[in-house]
DNA sequence: CGAAGGCTTGAGGCTATTCAACCAGCGTGG
DNA sequence: CCACGCTGGTTGAATAGCCTCAAGCCTTCG
């Protein structure tokens, strides 16, 4: 399963991802409090789940390294992927409703996450309004993010969906300092398909089409954006 | 447009919808504070918007009467409906991210909403932790709700989508004390289609199929559930 | 080396879309 | 009053897009 390790207690105050999971406007005193919020780290091996639907909601997780998919499996065995999370993203926000996680979080590559127990989070939120507001913003962002997926599933064709997907991913990588031209996908065609409401074969064909049109170059899971303008036009966002 | 009216200042403490938009565990003192949170009401005529994408995020709204759809219009003119809100539901949760609403809220019938200014909401949340937690739960619920829509769009056929949609709606009406057999739709076939990722013709045909199978009876916008078990089976939730 | 997983490609079928005609109800104006 | 247009809904026929099934390739790993 997974192993707790506290041997590398990198404090939030010293973390380069702080700007993503923590509010910006903290003074030193508050920062010191926040440093105690993270109760250690947890490693999750590729393919393992960080949590799954129905487990008691005990903590929120911030991704330090690696990547996850959040998904649900229906009674019929159909797996629906809701999204992909990378370093700096928060996992477990769906647990507040019922006190149980409502989805599965599965590591797409070996990962390390910061564990933030809910109780501490609640207590600290009461002391630091900025933290409470930040959580609010993050959850609101999650809502907006999922709506953009709904927009995609509701009104786009396969090629357009894939184009939008790739652009969305590069945007997020760019925020984290990566190239906005190059992209290494950490998920399978099947996962992409599930997220976009397509079969893996259709995803494969859509990749082919985009390559044929000269918009991207693909080598296995390595993707290069050749014509960002045309790609955006295709994704109907340009 | 819309008219503010304060002539009927029904306090939250006296409102029969309180259990839906407010936390349960409030003492009298806290209840008195909450009563001041609602800065009057606003009427919205059928077809008019309560807010639309891009407007500054100044308040959250609780629906007292009437119904809304939340939607977005893409550059290409495609309208995507994200969901339908009825009495007791909160509107505007997507505004926390950027300080602007990210969607449109359009009244499907003449409606009345309680206006809760963000600033007061934030201040009060700091004084009443239960209120902050309640907001958290509501937002978390919104995330979960949208995921169920993603599940629907990702893996169901037209008939199944409609079945799930009808069941979801009756469930929510049942919570509010209405019959779980009878349903009056406040939205058009087009709106339903947009929400379910279908064309209005397809929705119409799906209605027809469900009627043929004896699962429901339809008279215009009046729907009666004849065979709830079979309907649930079709929606893959039973 | 063989087996398995991930990906691509092809052929055929099916679902939902598109385009179109048509009907019912409703409000307007002659 | 009826004719009229308009909106919302139903129905039909043809088409397009995606899914399904199937085969085959490449890489990885035991």
mmCIF file with all atom_site columns, C-alpha atoms (C1' of nucleotides) in Angstrom, chain A residues 157-158 198-199 201-202 205 220, chain D residues 17-22 26-27:
data_model
loop_
_atom_site.group_PDB
_atom_site.id
_atom_site.type_symbol
_atom_site.label_atom_id
_atom_site.label_alt_id
_atom_site.label_comp_id
_atom_site.label_asym_id
_atom_site.label_entity_id
_atom_site.label_seq_id
_atom_site.pdbx_PDB_ins_code
_atom_site.Cartn_x
_atom_site.Cartn_y
_atom_site.Cartn_z
_atom_site.occupancy
_atom_site.B_iso_or_equiv
_atom_site.pdbx_formal_charge
_atom_site.auth_seq_id
_atom_site.auth_comp_id
_atom_site.auth_asym_id
_atom_site.auth_atom_id
_atom_site.pdbx_PDB_model_num
ATOM 1  C CA    . UNK A 1 157 ? -16.418 16.543 -31.175 1.00 0.00 ? 157 UNK A CA    1
ATOM 2  C CA    . UNK A 1 158 ? -13.601 14.109 -30.491 1.00 0.00 ? 158 UNK A CA    1
ATOM 3  C CA    . UNK A 1 198 ? -14.516 8.767  -25.680 1.00 0.00 ? 198 UNK A CA    1
ATOM 4  C CA    . UNK A 1 199 ? -13.236 5.277  -26.356 1.00 0.00 ? 199 UNK A CA    1
ATOM 5  C CA    . UNK A 1 201 ? -9.602  4.011  -30.108 1.00 0.00 ? 201 UNK A CA    1
ATOM 6  C CA    . UNK A 1 202 ? -11.304 7.304  -30.776 1.00 0.00 ? 202 UNK A CA    1
ATOM 7  C CA    . UNK A 1 205 ? -7.629  8.407  -34.030 1.00 0.00 ? 205 UNK A CA    1
ATOM 8  C CA    . UNK A 1 220 ? 4.099   7.746  -27.606 1.00 0.00 ? 220 UNK A CA    1
ATOM 9  C "C1'" . DG  D 2 17  ? -19.647 10.371 -35.846 1.00 0.00 ? 17  DG  D "C1'" 1
ATOM 10 C "C1'" . DC  D 2 18  ? -18.414 7.316  -32.580 1.00 0.00 ? 18  DC  D "C1'" 1
ATOM 11 C "C1'" . DC  D 2 19  ? -18.410 2.614  -30.801 1.00 0.00 ? 19  DC  D "C1'" 1
ATOM 12 C "C1'" . DT  D 2 20  ? -17.518 -2.219 -31.198 1.00 0.00 ? 20  DT  D "C1'" 1
ATOM 13 C "C1'" . DC  D 2 21  ? -14.965 -5.949 -32.582 1.00 0.00 ? 21  DC  D "C1'" 1
ATOM 14 C "C1'" . DA  D 2 22  ? -10.850 -7.577 -34.388 1.00 0.00 ? 22  DA  D "C1'" 1
ATOM 15 C "C1'" . DC  D 2 26  ? 5.804   -2.352 -30.293 1.00 0.00 ? 26  DC  D "C1'" 1
ATOM 16 C "C1'" . DT  D 2 27  ? 7.698   -2.183 -25.795 1.00 0.00 ? 27  DT  D "C1'" 1
#
